[in-house]
């Protein structure tokens, strides 16, 4: 029997060592928003995204497509959705932030060096003028 996203999500939620209500609280969802899954209800894409971001152990390819295992290491990207996985994105964002900081520091240093070079050229010109006169 093939399951749908909502059935797989309910299966995952039941596998957690907590109540569905506690999951709703953790994610900032209203009371009963995930409880509707028990009655055959569904969850919107915005909620699915928050769940996948919060629970790194959840294999999003399994949740969305039913491929692979529910838990465990995920591929770098899901070839069917071309969506980068959370840990990789988080790592890239941190590295990008650090690189931007480094770039700003280096840009300031370049400006200071350019100013210093200009002052030295001015001093050289002044010294040349004094030696000629």
mmCIF file of N, CA and C in Angstrom:
data_model
loop_
_atom_site.group_PDB
_atom_site.id
_atom_site.type_symbol
_atom_site.label_atom_id
_atom_site.label_comp_id
_atom_site.label_asym_id
_atom_site.label_seq_id
_atom_site.Cartn_x
_atom_site.Cartn_y
_atom_site.Cartn_z
ATOM 1 N N UNK A 1 0.835 -1.188 0.000
ATOM 2 C CA UNK A 1 0.000 0.000 0.000
ATOM 3 C C UNK A 1 0.879 1.249 0.000
ATOM 4 N N UNK A 2 0.644 2.114 -0.934
ATOM 5 C CA UNK A 2 1.423 3.338 -1.057
ATOM 6 C C UNK A 2 0.834 4.408 -0.142
ATOM 7 N N UNK A 3 1.693 5.131 0.564
ATOM 8 C CA UNK A 3 1.205 6.163 1.475
ATOM 9 C C UNK A 3 1.382 7.538 0.846
ATOM 10 N N UNK A 4 0.632 8.500 1.359
ATOM 11 C CA UNK A 4 0.793 9.871 0.874
ATOM 12 C C UNK A 4 1.613 10.677 1.883
ATOM 13 N N UNK A 5 1.888 11.914 1.551
ATOM 14 C CA UNK A 5 2.732 12.765 2.400
ATOM 15 C C UNK A 5 2.176 12.858 3.816
ATOM 16 N N UNK A 6 0.878 13.085 3.922
ATOM 17 C CA UNK A 6 0.275 13.267 5.244
ATOM 18 C C UNK A 6 0.364 12.001 6.089
ATOM 19 N N UNK A 7 0.212 10.850 5.468
ATOM 20 C CA UNK A 7 0.341 9.587 6.204
ATOM 21 C C UNK A 7 1.788 9.374 6.657
ATOM 22 N N UNK A 8 2.731 9.706 5.778
ATOM 23 C CA UNK A 8 4.145 9.566 6.149
ATOM 24 C C UNK A 8 4.508 10.552 7.260
ATOM 25 N N UNK A 9 3.959 11.758 7.181
ATOM 26 C CA UNK A 9 4.223 12.742 8.224
ATOM 27 C C UNK A 9 3.690 12.257 9.568
ATOM 28 N N UNK A 10 2.505 11.713 9.572
ATOM 29 C CA UNK A 10 1.922 11.185 10.810
ATOM 30 C C UNK A 10 2.781 10.049 11.355
ATOM 31 N N UNK A 11 3.276 9.201 10.484
ATOM 32 C CA UNK A 11 4.148 8.105 10.902
ATOM 33 C C UNK A 11 5.414 8.660 11.562
ATOM 34 N N UNK A 12 6.000 9.684 10.957
ATOM 35 C CA UNK A 12 7.190 10.305 11.530
ATOM 36 C C UNK A 12 6.882 10.920 12.899
ATOM 37 N N UNK A 13 5.782 11.665 12.975
ATOM 38 C CA UNK A 13 5.425 12.318 14.242
ATOM 39 C C UNK A 13 5.227 11.299 15.353
ATOM 40 N N UNK A 14 4.641 10.181 15.026
ATOM 41 C CA UNK A 14 4.429 9.126 16.024
ATOM 42 C C UNK A 14 5.751 8.492 16.442
ATOM 43 N N UNK A 15 6.759 8.556 15.579
ATOM 44 C CA UNK A 15 8.054 7.955 15.910
ATOM 45 C C UNK A 15 8.854 8.816 16.880
ATOM 46 N N UNK A 16 8.485 10.086 17.016
ATOM 47 C CA UNK A 16 9.200 10.983 17.928
ATOM 48 C C UNK A 16 8.873 10.625 19.370
ATOM 49 N N UNK A 17 9.799 10.882 20.238
ATOM 50 C CA UNK A 17 9.603 10.572 21.651
ATOM 51 C C UNK A 17 8.909 11.744 22.345
ATOM 52 N N UNK A 18 7.795 12.190 21.759
ATOM 53 C CA UNK A 18 7.037 13.308 22.301
ATOM 54 C C UNK A 18 5.622 13.274 21.737
ATOM 55 N N UNK A 19 4.774 14.115 22.271
ATOM 56 C CA UNK A 19 3.394 14.162 21.781
ATOM 57 C C UNK A 19 3.289 15.062 20.553
ATOM 58 N N UNK A 20 2.241 14.847 19.792
ATOM 59 C CA UNK A 20 2.008 15.706 18.629
ATOM 60 C C UNK A 20 1.776 17.135 19.094
ATOM 61 N N UNK A 21 1.125 17.317 20.224
ATOM 62 C CA UNK A 21 0.913 18.672 20.757
ATOM 63 C C UNK A 21 2.231 19.352 21.067
ATOM 64 N N UNK A 22 3.193 18.602 21.625
ATOM 65 C CA UNK A 22 4.498 19.191 21.923
ATOM 66 C C UNK A 22 5.212 19.591 20.631
ATOM 67 N N UNK A 23 5.050 18.795 19.594
ATOM 68 C CA UNK A 23 5.634 19.147 18.288
ATOM 69 C C UNK A 23 5.010 20.452 17.791
ATOM 70 N N UNK A 24 3.687 20.578 17.924
ATOM 71 C CA UNK A 24 3.004 21.812 17.509
ATOM 72 C C UNK A 24 3.557 23.016 18.267
ATOM 73 N N UNK A 25 3.771 22.852 19.566
ATOM 74 C CA UNK A 25 4.315 23.935 20.386
ATOM 75 C C UNK A 25 5.727 24.289 19.930
ATOM 76 N N UNK A 26 6.558 23.262 19.727
ATOM 77 C CA UNK A 26 7.944 23.471 19.281
ATOM 78 C C UNK A 26 7.995 24.247 17.974
ATOM 79 N N UNK A 27 7.091 23.915 17.062
ATOM 80 C CA UNK A 27 7.086 24.546 15.749
ATOM 81 C C UNK A 27 6.287 25.850 15.702
ATOM 82 N N UNK A 28 5.587 26.166 16.786
ATOM 83 C CA UNK A 28 4.787 27.384 16.805
ATOM 84 C C UNK A 28 3.469 27.244 16.061
ATOM 85 N N UNK A 29 2.976 26.017 15.938
ATOM 86 C CA UNK A 29 1.705 25.766 15.255
ATOM 87 C C UNK A 29 0.561 25.888 16.252
ATOM 88 N N UNK A 30 -0.613 26.195 15.744
ATOM 89 C CA UNK A 30 -1.783 26.261 16.615
ATOM 90 C C UNK A 30 -2.173 24.858 17.079
ATOM 91 N N UNK A 31 -2.887 24.818 18.185
ATOM 92 C CA UNK A 31 -3.324 23.557 18.770
ATOM 93 C C UNK A 31 -4.212 22.799 17.782
ATOM 94 N N UNK A 32 -3.870 21.553 17.531
ATOM 95 C CA UNK A 32 -4.662 20.712 16.648
ATOM 96 C C UNK A 32 -4.283 20.784 15.180
ATOM 97 N N UNK A 33 -3.337 21.652 14.825
ATOM 98 C CA UNK A 33 -2.987 21.795 13.405
ATOM 99 C C UNK A 33 -2.356 20.529 12.835
ATOM 100 N N UNK A 34 -1.648 19.765 13.664
ATOM 101 C CA UNK A 34 -1.099 18.482 13.210
ATOM 102 C C UNK A 34 -1.995 17.317 13.605
ATOM 103 N N UNK A 35 -2.828 17.539 14.593
ATOM 104 C CA UNK A 35 -3.748 16.501 15.033
ATOM 105 C C UNK A 35 -4.755 16.113 13.960
ATOM 106 N N UNK A 36 -4.993 16.992 13.009
ATOM 107 C CA UNK A 36 -5.934 16.692 11.925
ATOM 108 C C UNK A 36 -5.453 15.537 11.062
ATOM 109 N N UNK A 37 -4.149 15.255 11.105
ATOM 110 C CA UNK A 37 -3.608 14.143 10.317
ATOM 111 C C UNK A 37 -4.226 12.812 10.742
ATOM 112 N N UNK A 38 -4.536 12.699 12.025
ATOM 113 C CA UNK A 38 -5.122 11.462 12.542
ATOM 114 C C UNK A 38 -6.489 11.194 11.918
ATOM 115 N N UNK A 39 -7.158 12.248 11.497
ATOM 116 C CA UNK A 39 -8.501 12.125 10.927
ATOM 117 C C UNK A 39 -8.484 12.205 9.398
ATOM 118 N N UNK A 40 -7.299 12.044 8.804
ATOM 119 C CA UNK A 40 -7.182 12.090 7.351
ATOM 120 C C UNK A 40 -7.000 13.488 6.801
ATOM 121 N N UNK A 41 -6.754 14.458 7.681
ATOM 122 C CA UNK A 41 -6.536 15.839 7.243
ATOM 123 C C UNK A 41 -5.169 16.006 6.596
ATOM 124 N N UNK A 42 -4.896 17.215 6.188
ATOM 125 C CA UNK A 42 -3.618 17.475 5.532
ATOM 126 C C UNK A 42 -2.929 18.678 6.167
ATOM 127 N N UNK A 43 -1.692 18.856 5.801
ATOM 128 C CA UNK A 43 -0.864 19.944 6.315
ATOM 129 C C UNK A 43 -0.352 20.727 5.125
ATOM 130 N N UNK A 44 -0.337 22.045 5.247
ATOM 131 C CA UNK A 44 0.124 22.904 4.164
ATOM 132 C C UNK A 44 1.628 22.863 3.957
ATOM 133 N N UNK A 45 2.044 23.345 2.813
ATOM 134 C CA UNK A 45 3.465 23.348 2.441
ATOM 135 C C UNK A 45 4.302 24.150 3.429
ATOM 136 N N UNK A 46 3.775 25.277 3.905
ATOM 137 C CA UNK A 46 4.538 26.091 4.851
ATOM 138 C C UNK A 46 4.846 25.319 6.133
ATOM 139 N N UNK A 47 3.892 24.524 6.586
ATOM 140 C CA UNK A 47 4.119 23.716 7.785
ATOM 141 C C UNK A 47 5.104 22.580 7.502
ATOM 142 N N UNK A 48 4.991 21.969 6.325
ATOM 143 C CA UNK A 48 5.930 20.901 5.955
ATOM 144 C C UNK A 48 7.362 21.432 5.944
ATOM 145 N N UNK A 49 7.552 22.619 5.396
ATOM 146 C CA UNK A 49 8.893 23.213 5.348
ATOM 147 C C UNK A 49 9.436 23.437 6.756
ATOM 148 N N UNK A 50 8.625 23.920 7.654
ATOM 149 C CA UNK A 50 9.064 24.148 9.032
ATOM 150 C C UNK A 50 9.399 22.836 9.724
ATOM 151 N N UNK A 51 8.634 21.800 9.455
ATOM 152 C CA UNK A 51 8.894 20.487 10.060
ATOM 153 C C UNK A 51 10.237 19.945 9.568
ATOM 154 N N UNK A 52 10.469 20.017 8.261
ATOM 155 C CA UNK A 52 11.715 19.504 7.682
ATOM 156 C C UNK A 52 12.910 20.294 8.211
ATOM 157 N N UNK A 53 12.760 21.603 8.378
ATOM 158 C CA UNK A 53 13.847 22.423 8.911
ATOM 159 C C UNK A 53 14.128 22.093 10.378
ATOM 160 N N UNK A 54 13.095 21.853 11.149
ATOM 161 C CA UNK A 54 13.245 21.588 12.585
ATOM 162 C C UNK A 54 13.836 20.209 12.860
ATOM 163 N N UNK A 55 13.414 19.212 12.100
ATOM 164 C CA UNK A 55 13.812 17.828 12.373
ATOM 165 C C UNK A 55 14.782 17.346 11.295
ATOM 166 N N UNK A 56 16.072 17.587 11.551
ATOM 167 C CA UNK A 56 17.119 17.221 10.584
ATOM 168 C C UNK A 56 17.162 15.735 10.298
ATOM 169 N N UNK A 57 16.723 14.931 11.260
ATOM 170 C CA UNK A 57 16.792 13.491 11.063
ATOM 171 C C UNK A 57 15.739 12.993 10.064
ATOM 172 N N UNK A 58 14.751 13.814 9.763
ATOM 173 C CA UNK A 58 13.693 13.432 8.826
ATOM 174 C C UNK A 58 14.214 13.546 7.402
ATOM 175 N N UNK A 59 14.125 12.459 6.673
ATOM 176 C CA UNK A 59 14.551 12.431 5.275
ATOM 177 C C UNK A 59 13.439 13.051 4.432
ATOM 178 N N UNK A 60 13.694 14.256 3.904
ATOM 179 C CA UNK A 60 12.664 14.965 3.153
ATOM 180 C C UNK A 60 12.278 14.237 1.869
ATOM 181 N N UNK A 61 13.200 13.481 1.282
ATOM 182 C CA UNK A 61 12.869 12.696 0.090
ATOM 183 C C UNK A 61 11.851 11.612 0.435
ATOM 184 N N UNK A 62 12.001 11.035 1.618
ATOM 185 C CA UNK A 62 11.027 10.035 2.065
ATOM 186 C C UNK A 62 9.677 10.696 2.316
ATOM 187 N N UNK A 63 9.699 11.830 2.993
ATOM 188 C CA UNK A 63 8.447 12.511 3.326
ATOM 189 C C UNK A 63 7.701 12.945 2.065
ATOM 190 N N UNK A 64 8.399 13.558 1.136
ATOM 191 C CA UNK A 64 7.736 14.117 -0.048
ATOM 192 C C UNK A 64 7.442 13.092 -1.133
ATOM 193 N N UNK A 65 8.355 12.146 -1.313
ATOM 194 C CA UNK A 65 8.231 11.212 -2.438
ATOM 195 C C UNK A 65 8.077 9.753 -2.027
ATOM 196 N N UNK A 66 8.280 9.455 -0.744
ATOM 197 C CA UNK A 66 8.225 8.072 -0.294
ATOM 198 C C UNK A 66 9.462 7.287 -0.662
ATOM 199 N N UNK A 67 10.567 7.991 -0.956
ATOM 200 C CA UNK A 67 11.813 7.335 -1.378
ATOM 201 C C UNK A 67 12.778 7.236 -0.212
ATOM 202 N N UNK A 68 13.439 6.096 -0.116
ATOM 203 C CA UNK A 68 14.441 5.903 0.921
ATOM 204 C C UNK A 68 13.826 5.600 2.265
ATOM 205 N N UNK A 69 14.619 5.847 3.304
ATOM 206 C CA UNK A 69 14.209 5.571 4.682
ATOM 207 C C UNK A 69 13.655 6.840 5.317
ATOM 208 N N UNK A 70 12.828 6.657 6.330
ATOM 209 C CA UNK A 70 12.247 7.801 7.024
ATOM 210 C C UNK A 70 13.327 8.625 7.720
ATOM 211 N N UNK A 71 14.271 7.969 8.366
ATOM 212 C CA UNK A 71 15.317 8.651 9.113
ATOM 213 C C UNK A 71 16.674 8.322 8.540
ATOM 214 N N UNK A 72 17.614 9.167 8.835
ATOM 215 C CA UNK A 72 18.976 8.851 8.453
ATOM 216 C C UNK A 72 19.575 9.888 7.538
ATOM 217 N N UNK A 73 20.768 9.597 7.080
ATOM 218 C CA UNK A 73 21.463 10.569 6.234
ATOM 219 C C UNK A 73 20.703 10.796 4.946
ATOM 220 N N UNK A 74 20.710 12.041 4.541
ATOM 221 C CA UNK A 74 20.013 12.413 3.317
ATOM 222 C C UNK A 74 21.036 12.656 2.215
ATOM 223 N N UNK A 75 20.623 12.566 0.979
ATOM 224 C CA UNK A 75 21.534 12.954 -0.094
ATOM 225 C C UNK A 75 21.792 14.454 -0.005
ATOM 226 N N UNK A 76 22.851 14.903 -0.657
ATOM 227 C CA UNK A 76 23.139 16.335 -0.656
ATOM 228 C C UNK A 76 21.946 17.102 -1.215
ATOM 229 N N UNK A 77 21.309 16.548 -2.211
ATOM 230 C CA UNK A 77 20.083 17.133 -2.726
ATOM 231 C C UNK A 77 19.176 16.011 -3.186
ATOM 232 N N UNK A 78 17.907 16.310 -3.224
ATOM 233 C CA UNK A 78 16.929 15.353 -3.719
ATOM 234 C C UNK A 78 16.855 15.563 -5.227
ATOM 235 N N UNK A 79 17.304 14.596 -6.039
ATOM 236 C CA UNK A 79 17.357 14.814 -7.479
ATOM 237 C C UNK A 79 15.991 15.067 -8.105
ATOM 238 N N UNK A 80 14.918 14.664 -7.436
ATOM 239 C CA UNK A 80 13.591 14.900 -8.000
ATOM 240 C C UNK A 80 13.073 16.302 -7.728
ATOM 241 N N UNK A 81 13.479 16.894 -6.613
ATOM 242 C CA UNK A 81 12.981 18.233 -6.288
ATOM 243 C C UNK A 81 14.066 19.294 -6.420
ATOM 244 N N UNK A 82 15.330 18.879 -6.557
ATOM 245 C CA UNK A 82 16.467 19.782 -6.650
ATOM 246 C C UNK A 82 16.488 20.780 -5.496
ATOM 247 N N UNK A 83 16.126 20.312 -4.311
ATOM 248 C CA UNK A 83 16.141 21.168 -3.134
ATOM 249 C C UNK A 83 17.345 20.801 -2.277
ATOM 250 N N UNK A 84 18.233 21.745 -1.992
ATOM 251 C CA UNK A 84 19.364 21.433 -1.124
ATOM 252 C C UNK A 84 18.880 21.093 0.269
ATOM 253 N N UNK A 85 19.614 20.231 0.924
ATOM 254 C CA UNK A 85 19.210 19.788 2.252
ATOM 255 C C UNK A 85 19.642 20.808 3.297
ATOM 256 N N UNK A 86 18.956 20.797 4.428
ATOM 257 C CA UNK A 86 19.089 21.816 5.464
ATOM 258 C C UNK A 86 20.500 21.990 6.006
ATOM 259 N N UNK A 87 21.190 20.900 6.317
ATOM 260 C CA UNK A 87 22.511 21.018 6.928
ATOM 261 C C UNK A 87 23.501 21.670 5.968
ATOM 262 N N UNK A 88 23.440 21.287 4.712
ATOM 263 C CA UNK A 88 24.335 21.857 3.722
ATOM 264 C C UNK A 88 24.052 23.345 3.531
ATOM 265 N N UNK A 89 22.791 23.703 3.438
ATOM 266 C CA UNK A 89 22.409 25.107 3.283
ATOM 267 C C UNK A 89 22.874 25.910 4.485
ATOM 268 N N UNK A 90 22.667 25.374 5.676
ATOM 269 C CA UNK A 90 23.086 26.060 6.893
ATOM 270 C C UNK A 90 24.598 26.284 6.899
ATOM 271 N N UNK A 91 25.351 25.271 6.515
ATOM 272 C CA UNK A 91 26.815 25.388 6.454
ATOM 273 C C UNK A 91 27.231 26.456 5.454
ATOM 274 N N UNK A 92 26.637 26.442 4.262
ATOM 275 C CA UNK A 92 26.965 27.439 3.244
ATOM 276 C C UNK A 92 26.615 28.851 3.704
ATOM 277 N N UNK A 93 25.495 29.004 4.386
ATOM 278 C CA UNK A 93 25.098 30.329 4.867
ATOM 279 C C UNK A 93 26.099 30.853 5.892
ATOM 280 N N UNK A 94 26.544 29.985 6.798
ATOM 281 C CA UNK A 94 27.526 30.399 7.800
ATOM 282 C C UNK A 94 28.833 30.802 7.134
ATOM 283 N N UNK A 95 29.287 29.972 6.189
ATOM 284 C CA UNK A 95 30.533 30.275 5.489
ATOM 285 C C UNK A 95 30.409 31.568 4.686
ATOM 286 N N UNK A 96 29.266 31.760 4.043
ATOM 287 C CA UNK A 96 29.040 32.969 3.260
ATOM 288 C C UNK A 96 29.073 34.208 4.151
ATOM 289 N N UNK A 97 28.476 34.109 5.330
ATOM 290 C CA UNK A 97 28.468 35.221 6.271
ATOM 291 C C UNK A 97 29.892 35.573 6.689
ATOM 292 N N UNK A 98 30.698 34.555 6.978
ATOM 293 C CA UNK A 98 32.093 34.788 7.363
ATOM 294 C C UNK A 98 32.881 35.405 6.215
ATOM 295 N N UNK A 99 32.644 34.919 5.003
ATOM 296 C CA UNK A 99 33.346 35.468 3.839
ATOM 297 C C UNK A 99 32.976 36.931 3.606
ATOM 298 N N UNK A 100 31.724 37.276 3.824
ATOM 299 C CA UNK A 100 31.300 38.672 3.671
ATOM 300 C C UNK A 100 32.004 39.561 4.693
ATOM 301 N N UNK A 101 32.143 39.056 5.928
ATOM 302 C CA UNK A 101 32.855 39.817 6.955
ATOM 303 C C UNK A 101 34.315 40.025 6.534
ATOM 304 N N UNK A 102 34.945 38.932 6.080
ATOM 305 C CA UNK A 102 36.341 39.011 5.637
ATOM 306 C C UNK A 102 36.483 39.990 4.481
ATOM 307 N N UNK A 103 35.553 39.959 3.556
ATOM 308 C CA UNK A 103 35.588 40.857 2.389
ATOM 309 C C UNK A 103 35.509 42.311 2.840
ATOM 310 N N UNK A 104 34.637 42.607 3.791
ATOM 311 C CA UNK A 104 34.494 43.977 4.285
ATOM 312 C C UNK A 104 35.782 44.443 4.959
ATOM 313 N N UNK A 105 36.396 43.567 5.738
ATOM 314 C CA UNK A 105 37.661 43.911 6.418
ATOM 315 C C UNK A 105 38.743 44.183 5.378
ATOM 316 N N UNK A 106 38.836 43.327 4.387
ATOM 317 C CA UNK A 106 39.856 43.499 3.350
ATOM 318 C C UNK A 106 39.618 44.768 2.529
ATOM 319 N N UNK A 107 38.360 45.074 2.247
ATOM 320 C CA UNK A 107 38.051 46.296 1.496
ATOM 321 C C UNK A 107 38.511 47.530 2.273
ATOM 322 N N UNK A 108 38.297 47.542 3.586
ATOM 323 C CA UNK A 108 38.748 48.662 4.422
ATOM 324 C C UNK A 108 40.269 48.759 4.422
ATOM 325 N N UNK A 109 40.925 47.604 4.500
ATOM 326 C CA UNK A 109 42.387 47.599 4.502
ATOM 327 C C UNK A 109 42.934 48.128 3.170
ATOM 328 N N UNK A 110 42.290 47.795 2.087
ATOM 329 C CA UNK A 110 42.727 48.283 0.772
ATOM 330 C C UNK A 110 42.603 49.797 0.702
ATOM 331 N N UNK A 111 41.486 50.328 1.191
ATOM 332 C CA UNK A 111 41.298 51.783 1.190
ATOM 333 C C UNK A 111 42.390 52.453 2.015
ATOM 334 N N UNK A 112 42.687 51.902 3.192
ATOM 335 C CA UNK A 112 43.735 52.478 4.042
ATOM 336 C C UNK A 112 45.100 52.412 3.359
ATOM 337 N N UNK A 113 45.390 51.296 2.712
ATOM 338 C CA UNK A 113 46.676 51.154 2.012
ATOM 339 C C UNK A 113 46.760 52.141 0.853
ATOM 340 N N UNK A 114 45.647 52.298 0.119
ATOM 341 C CA UNK A 114 45.639 53.263 -0.993
ATOM 342 C C UNK A 114 45.896 54.683 -0.480
ATOM 343 N N UNK A 115 45.292 55.033 0.647
ATOM 344 C CA UNK A 115 45.514 56.353 1.239
ATOM 345 C C UNK A 115 46.962 56.518 1.667
ATOM 346 N N UNK A 116 47.516 55.463 2.247
ATOM 347 C CA UNK A 116 48.912 55.507 2.688
ATOM 348 C C UNK A 116 49.843 55.666 1.484
ATOM 349 N N UNK A 117 49.571 54.948 0.419
ATOM 350 C CA UNK A 117 50.389 55.046 -0.795
ATOM 351 C C UNK A 117 50.321 56.472 -1.364
ATOM 352 N N UNK A 118 49.118 57.046 -1.385
ATOM 353 C CA UNK A 118 48.946 58.404 -1.895
ATOM 354 C C UNK A 118 49.752 59.403 -1.067
ATOM 355 N N UNK A 119 49.693 59.253 0.269
ATOM 356 C CA UNK A 119 50.472 60.142 1.140
ATOM 357 C C UNK A 119 51.975 59.998 0.881
ATOM 358 N N UNK A 120 52.427 58.770 0.683
ATOM 359 C CA UNK A 120 53.859 58.552 0.416
ATOM 360 C C UNK A 120 54.276 59.166 -0.914
ATOM 361 N N UNK A 121 53.438 59.062 -1.922
ATOM 362 C CA UNK A 121 53.744 59.689 -3.211
ATOM 363 C C UNK A 121 53.806 61.210 -3.062
ATOM 364 N N UNK A 122 52.888 61.756 -2.254
ATOM 365 C CA UNK A 122 52.897 63.197 -2.020
ATOM 366 C C UNK A 122 54.185 63.616 -1.310
ATOM 367 N N UNK A 123 54.608 62.810 -0.331
ATOM 368 C CA UNK A 123 55.857 63.103 0.385
ATOM 369 C C UNK A 123 57.046 63.029 -0.574
ATOM 370 N N UNK A 124 57.032 62.032 -1.443
ATOM 371 C CA UNK A 124 58.121 61.905 -2.425
ATOM 372 C C UNK A 124 58.164 63.133 -3.332
ATOM 373 N N UNK A 125 56.978 63.567 -3.794
ATOM 374 C CA UNK A 125 56.944 64.750 -4.648
ATOM 375 C C UNK A 125 57.442 65.977 -3.916
ATOM 376 N N UNK A 126 57.063 66.122 -2.618
ATOM 377 C CA UNK A 126 57.524 67.262 -1.822
ATOM 378 C C UNK A 126 59.043 67.207 -1.657
ATOM 379 N N UNK A 127 59.585 66.035 -1.384
ATOM 380 C CA UNK A 127 61.025 65.894 -1.223
ATOM 381 C C UNK A 127 61.766 66.197 -2.523
ATOM 382 N N UNK A 128 61.207 65.765 -3.632
ATOM 383 C CA UNK A 128 61.833 66.088 -4.923
ATOM 384 C C UNK A 128 61.829 67.582 -5.174
ATOM 385 N N UNK A 129 60.721 68.226 -4.794
ATOM 386 C CA UNK A 129 60.625 69.699 -4.986
ATOM 387 C C UNK A 129 61.637 70.436 -4.118
ATOM 388 N N UNK A 130 61.863 69.971 -2.901
ATOM 389 C CA UNK A 130 62.796 70.624 -1.993
ATOM 390 C C UNK A 130 64.237 70.422 -2.466
ATOM 391 N N UNK A 131 64.512 69.241 -3.022
ATOM 392 C CA UNK A 131 65.898 68.969 -3.446
ATOM 393 C C UNK A 131 66.251 69.760 -4.704
ATOM 394 N N UNK A 132 65.277 70.123 -5.519
ATOM 395 C CA UNK A 132 65.540 70.893 -6.722
ATOM 396 C C UNK A 132 65.712 72.369 -6.402
ATOM 397 N N UNK A 133 65.075 72.815 -5.357
ATOM 398 C CA UNK A 133 65.091 74.238 -5.092
ATOM 399 C C UNK A 133 66.106 74.650 -4.129
#
